[in-house]
Coordinates of C-alpha atoms and ligand atoms in Angstrom, one line a residue:
M352 CA -3.0 -7.8 14.9
R353 CA -5.3 -5.1 13.8
V354 CA -5.5 -4.1 10.1
K355 CA -7.3 -1.2 8.6
G356 CA -7.8 -0.5 5.1
L357 CA -8.2 3.4 5.3
G358 CA -8.2 3.6 1.4
S359 CA -8.6 1.2 -1.4
A360 CA -8.4 2.9 -4.8
A361 CA -5.2 3.2 -7.2
G362 CA -3.7 6.6 -7.8
G363 CA -6.5 9.1 -8.4
G364 CA -9.1 7.5 -6.3
F365 CA -12.6 6.4 -7.3
P366 CA -14.1 8.5 -9.0
Q367 CA -11.0 10.3 -10.4
W368 CA -11.3 14.0 -10.6
N369 CA -10.7 14.3 -14.0
C370 CA -11.9 11.1 -15.6
G371 CA -15.3 10.4 -17.4
C372 CA -15.1 6.8 -18.0
S373 CA -18.1 4.6 -17.5
N374 CA -17.3 3.6 -13.9
C375 CA -16.6 7.3 -12.9
S376 CA -19.6 8.7 -14.5
R377 CA -21.9 6.3 -13.4
L378 CA -20.8 6.5 -9.8
R379 CA -21.1 10.0 -10.1
A380 CA -24.6 9.8 -11.4
G381 CA -25.4 7.3 -8.6
V382 CA -26.2 4.4 -10.9
L383 CA -23.4 2.3 -10.2
K384 CA -23.7 -0.4 -7.6
G385 CA -20.4 0.2 -5.9
R386 CA -18.8 2.7 -3.4
S387 CA -16.5 5.8 -3.8
R388 CA -12.8 5.1 -2.6
T389 CA -9.8 7.0 -1.4
Q390 CA -6.4 5.9 -2.3
A391 CA -4.6 2.9 -1.0
Q392 CA -3.8 3.3 2.5
V393 CA -3.4 0.6 5.2
A394 CA -2.6 0.9 9.0
I395 CA -1.6 -2.0 11.4
S396 CA -1.4 -2.1 15.3
P397 CA -0.7 -4.9 17.6
T398 CA -3.1 -3.4 20.1
G399 CA -5.0 -0.5 18.7
S400 CA -3.1 1.9 20.7
D401 CA 0.0 2.7 18.4
W402 CA -0.2 2.4 14.6
I403 CA 2.1 1.5 11.8
L404 CA 1.2 3.1 8.2
L405 CA 1.8 1.0 5.3
N406 CA 2.8 3.8 2.7
A407 CA 1.5 7.1 3.0
S408 CA -1.3 7.9 0.5
P409 CA -2.1 11.3 -1.2
D410 CA -5.5 11.2 1.0
L411 CA -3.9 10.5 4.4
R412 CA -4.9 13.6 5.9
Q413 CA -8.6 12.9 5.3
Q414 CA -8.1 9.2 6.1
I415 CA -6.6 9.6 9.5
T416 CA -8.7 12.7 10.6
Q417 CA -11.9 10.8 10.0
D418 CA -11.0 7.9 12.1
R419 CA -10.7 8.5 16.1
D420 CA -8.1 5.8 16.5
F421 CA -5.6 8.4 15.0
A422 CA -6.6 11.3 17.0
P423 CA -3.6 13.1 19.2
N424 CA -3.9 11.8 22.7
G425 CA -4.0 15.0 25.2
N426 CA -3.6 18.8 24.8
G427 CA -0.4 18.9 23.3
R428 CA 1.1 17.7 19.8
S429 CA 1.1 13.9 19.5
T430 CA 0.0 11.0 17.4
P431 CA -0.5 7.3 17.7
I432 CA 1.2 7.1 14.4
A433 CA 4.7 6.1 15.3
V434 CA 6.0 4.5 12.1
I435 CA 5.7 4.5 8.4
V436 CA 6.7 1.7 6.1
L437 CA 7.4 2.2 2.4
T438 CA 6.8 -0.2 -0.4
S439 CA 8.2 2.2 -3.4
A440 CA 8.8 5.7 -4.2
D441 CA 5.8 6.0 -6.3
V442 CA 3.9 9.2 -5.8
D443 CA 0.8 7.2 -4.6
C444 CA 3.0 5.7 -1.7
V445 CA 4.9 8.7 -0.6
L446 CA 2.9 11.8 -1.2
G447 CA 1.0 11.6 2.2
L448 CA 4.4 12.1 3.9
L449 CA 3.8 15.5 3.4
H450 CA 0.8 15.4 5.3
L451 CA 2.7 14.4 8.3
R452 CA 5.1 17.6 8.2
E453 CA 3.9 19.2 11.3
F454 CA 7.0 18.8 13.3
Q455 CA 6.1 15.1 14.4
P456 CA 9.0 13.0 15.0
L457 CA 8.4 9.5 13.2
R458 CA 10.3 6.7 12.0
I459 CA 10.3 5.7 8.3
Y460 CA 11.2 2.3 7.1
S461 CA 12.2 1.9 3.3
T462 CA 15.0 0.2 1.1
L463 CA 17.8 2.3 1.0
S464 CA 17.1 3.2 -2.7
V465 CA 13.8 4.6 -1.9
R466 CA 15.3 6.6 0.8
R467 CA 17.9 8.1 -1.6
V468 CA 14.8 8.9 -4.2
L469 CA 13.3 10.9 -1.7
T470 CA 16.1 12.6 0.1
E471 CA 18.5 13.1 -2.6
E472 CA 16.4 14.4 -5.4
N473 CA 13.4 15.7 -3.7
S474 CA 14.0 18.5 -1.3
L475 CA 10.3 19.0 -0.5
F476 CA 10.7 16.0 1.9
K477 CA 13.2 18.0 3.8
T478 CA 10.2 19.6 5.6
L479 CA 10.2 16.4 7.4
E480 CA 13.5 17.2 9.2
R481 CA 12.1 20.1 10.9
S482 CA 10.8 17.9 13.8
N483 CA 12.8 17.4 17.0
P484 CA 14.1 14.9 17.0
P485 CA 14.1 14.9 13.0
I486 CA 12.5 12.1 11.2
Q487 CA 14.3 9.0 11.5
W488 CA 15.1 6.7 8.4
E489 CA 15.5 3.1 8.8
V490 CA 16.7 0.6 6.2
L491 CA 14.7 -2.3 5.0
R492 CA 17.0 -4.8 3.4
I493 CA 15.6 -7.5 0.9
N494 CA 14.5 -10.7 2.5
E495 CA 15.9 -9.8 6.0
R496 CA 13.5 -9.8 8.9
L497 CA 13.4 -6.7 10.9
P498 CA 11.8 -6.3 14.3
I499 CA 9.5 -3.1 14.6
R500 CA 8.7 -2.1 18.2
L501 CA 6.1 0.6 18.7
P502 CA 6.6 3.0 21.8
R503 CA 3.9 1.4 23.9
A504 CA 4.6 -2.2 23.2
N505 CA 4.2 -4.1 26.3
S506 CA 5.8 -7.4 25.4
D507 CA 7.8 -9.2 22.8
K508 CA 4.5 -10.6 21.5
E509 CA 3.6 -7.0 20.0
I510 CA 6.7 -6.7 18.0
F511 CA 6.3 -6.8 14.3
L512 CA 8.6 -8.7 12.3
C513 CA 8.8 -7.0 9.0
S514 CA 10.6 -8.3 5.8
A515 CA 10.7 -6.6 2.4
I516 CA 10.2 -8.9 -0.8
S517 CA 11.5 -7.7 -3.9
L518 CA 8.6 -7.7 -6.4
G519 CA 10.8 -7.1 -9.5
G520 CA 9.2 -3.8 -10.4
D521 CA 10.8 -0.4 -11.6
F522 CA 11.5 2.9 -10.1
P523 CA 9.0 5.7 -10.8
D524 CA 9.5 8.0 -13.9
Y525 CA 10.5 10.8 -12.1
V526 CA 13.6 9.6 -11.0
S527 CA 16.5 11.1 -12.8
D528 CA 18.7 8.8 -15.0
P529 CA 22.2 9.5 -12.9
L530 CA 20.3 8.8 -9.6
R531 CA 18.4 5.7 -11.3
R532 CA 22.1 4.4 -12.4
S533 CA 23.2 4.4 -8.7
L534 CA 20.1 2.5 -7.2
H535 CA 19.5 -1.2 -6.7
Q536 CA 16.8 -2.5 -8.9
E537 CA 15.6 -5.2 -6.5
E538 CA 14.8 -2.4 -4.2
A539 CA 12.5 -0.3 -6.2
V540 CA 9.1 -2.0 -5.5
V541 CA 8.8 -4.5 -2.5
G542 CA 6.0 -6.5 -0.8
L543 CA 6.0 -6.6 3.0
E544 CA 5.5 -9.7 4.9
I545 CA 4.6 -8.7 8.4
I546 CA 4.4 -11.3 11.3
Q547 CA 3.1 -10.6 14.7
N548 CA 2.2 -13.3 17.5
E549 CA 2.6 -16.1 14.6
K550 CA 0.2 -14.1 12.3
R551 CA 1.3 -13.2 9.0
L552 CA 0.1 -10.3 6.8
F553 CA 1.4 -9.9 3.0
Y554 CA 1.0 -6.3 1.6
A555 CA 1.7 -5.9 -1.9
P556 CA -0.3 -2.9 -3.6
G557 CA 1.9 -2.9 -6.6
L558 CA 2.6 -6.5 -7.9
P559 CA 4.4 -6.6 -11.3
G560 CA 4.1 -10.5 -10.8
R561 CA 7.7 -11.4 -11.7
G562 CA 9.5 -14.2 -9.9
E563 CA 8.0 -16.5 -7.2
D564 CA 8.6 -14.9 -4.0
W565 CA 5.3 -13.3 -3.7
K566 CA 3.4 -16.5 -4.3
R567 CA 5.3 -18.1 -1.2
C568 CA 4.5 -15.1 1.0
L569 CA 0.9 -15.1 -0.1
S570 CA 0.1 -18.7 0.3
S571 CA 1.7 -18.7 3.8
S572 CA -0.1 -15.6 5.0
D573 CA -3.3 -15.3 7.1
L574 CA -4.2 -12.3 5.3
A575 CA -3.0 -10.9 1.9
L576 CA -3.9 -7.6 0.6
V577 CA -2.6 -7.5 -3.0
D578 CA -2.7 -5.6 -6.2
G579 CA -6.1 -5.2 -7.8
S580 CA -5.6 -2.4 -10.1
F581 CA -6.5 -3.6 -13.6
W582 CA -8.9 -6.2 -14.8
T583 CA -7.0 -6.6 -18.3
D584 CA -3.6 -5.6 -19.3
D585 CA -5.0 -3.3 -22.2
E586 CA -7.6 -1.5 -19.8
L587 CA -6.3 2.0 -20.0
N588 CA -6.2 1.8 -23.8
K589 CA -9.7 0.3 -24.2
V590 CA -11.3 2.6 -21.9
H591 CA -9.4 6.0 -22.8
G592 CA -8.2 5.1 -26.3
A593 CA -4.4 5.5 -24.9
G594 CA -2.5 4.7 -22.0
K595 CA 0.5 2.2 -20.9
A596 CA -0.4 -1.4 -20.5
A597 CA -0.9 -2.7 -16.9
R598 CA 2.1 -4.8 -17.0
A599 CA 4.3 -1.9 -18.3
M600 CA 3.1 0.1 -15.2
G601 CA 4.1 -2.7 -12.8
H602 CA 0.5 -4.1 -12.2
M603 CA -0.3 -7.9 -13.2
P604 CA -3.7 -7.7 -14.4
L605 CA -6.4 -9.8 -12.6
S606 CA -7.6 -11.6 -15.7
G607 CA -6.3 -13.7 -18.6
T608 CA -3.3 -15.8 -19.1
G609 CA -0.6 -15.3 -16.5
G610 CA -2.9 -12.7 -14.5
L611 CA -3.4 -12.7 -10.9
R612 CA -6.6 -15.3 -10.7
E613 CA -4.7 -17.7 -12.8
Q614 CA -1.5 -17.4 -10.8
T615 CA -3.2 -17.9 -7.4
K616 CA -5.3 -20.9 -7.9
F617 CA -2.9 -22.5 -5.3
A618 CA -4.4 -20.2 -2.6
G619 CA -3.4 -21.7 0.7
R620 CA -5.0 -20.5 3.8
A621 CA -4.9 -16.7 3.2
R622 CA -7.9 -14.5 3.4
R623 CA -7.2 -12.7 -0.1
V624 CA -8.2 -9.1 -0.7
L625 CA -7.7 -7.0 -3.8
I626 CA -6.7 -3.6 -3.2
H627 CA -5.3 -0.5 -5.2
L628 CA -8.2 -0.6 -7.6
N629 CA -7.9 1.7 -10.6
N630 CA -11.1 3.5 -11.4
T631 CA -11.4 2.1 -14.7
N632 CA -11.6 -1.6 -13.3
P633 CA -14.9 -3.3 -14.0
V634 CA -14.6 -5.1 -10.5
L635 CA -15.5 -2.0 -8.9
D636 CA -19.1 -2.5 -10.3
E637 CA -20.6 -5.1 -7.9
E638 CA -22.8 -6.0 -10.7
S639 CA -20.4 -6.8 -13.2
A640 CA -19.3 -10.2 -14.6
A641 CA -15.7 -9.3 -13.5
H642 CA -16.8 -8.7 -10.0
H643 CA -18.4 -12.0 -9.8
A644 CA -15.5 -13.8 -11.3
V645 CA -13.0 -12.5 -8.5
R646 CA -15.3 -13.3 -5.8
D647 CA -16.0 -16.8 -7.4
S648 CA -12.2 -17.3 -7.6
G649 CA -11.8 -16.6 -3.8
W650 CA -10.8 -12.8 -3.7
E651 CA -12.6 -10.1 -1.7
V652 CA -12.5 -6.6 -3.0
A653 CA -11.3 -4.0 -0.5
Y654 CA -13.3 -1.0 0.4
D655 CA -12.7 2.1 2.6
G656 CA -13.0 1.3 6.3
M657 CA -12.6 -2.5 5.8
E658 CA -11.0 -3.9 9.0
F659 CA -9.4 -7.1 9.8
N660 CA -8.6 -8.7 13.3
L661 CA -5.5 -11.5 13.2
Ligands
ZN576 ZN1 -12.6 6.6 -14.6

């Protein structure tokens, strides 16, 4: 399985256009040892010829036009992107679907609740139905393994088995109360366990950290790309003087009691990589104590263009 990290930052990217925090300011000034980052986006492929996007980031157009692996093949309209799998209805996970509106037939996998949020209340996404055939929605059921076959798969070894793991998060604030009441809470935010040819990828760019299922998936995976949004729970408040706590936004912080570092001391065999890094996170500064602390505890820090072969 080929895995590409096309984008690695949380919503807003790094630097964020309207943010004057120490990280963003120092990056703009060229005095921070670290890289700029687009918003979190991962793509996977069994062979490198057809691709599955894990979510669709607000930076998707830039991310796929800069990488020749996603270029059309031939003179007409075509794409090696065949499938998109969504982990939530958060703007950061779905806005990029609108970049894919150019009359391209695609398949989108999501929980039924996420699909209802996008199709019943957000008429803008109807632009995806103009393709012929229209976008095809497929339902991801919690803890059920679903085979995903790409158009040019040659053998069963190239089929992805995809399971959605409920991570206990919430639906986005923009969902209306009447719709929210008719949705299933466990379908709001999922992690993806993807198996191909006995190799396992665990993808959880938003990890509230409730329950234990995510730990089982992380420790049994070969590669885990996991929520590294915030270093502390009160990070936004500390940096900006206001802002929700990390946990209140569905992101378990990296440090402190009950933080990701403490909860993943069991490790397992997985190569563990932090993704979805918020611009305020000190981990982005490669000379910071926080950066060294996450590296010392066995985590890598994702950057745009990071690639893996499983
Ligand atoms: Zn900032």
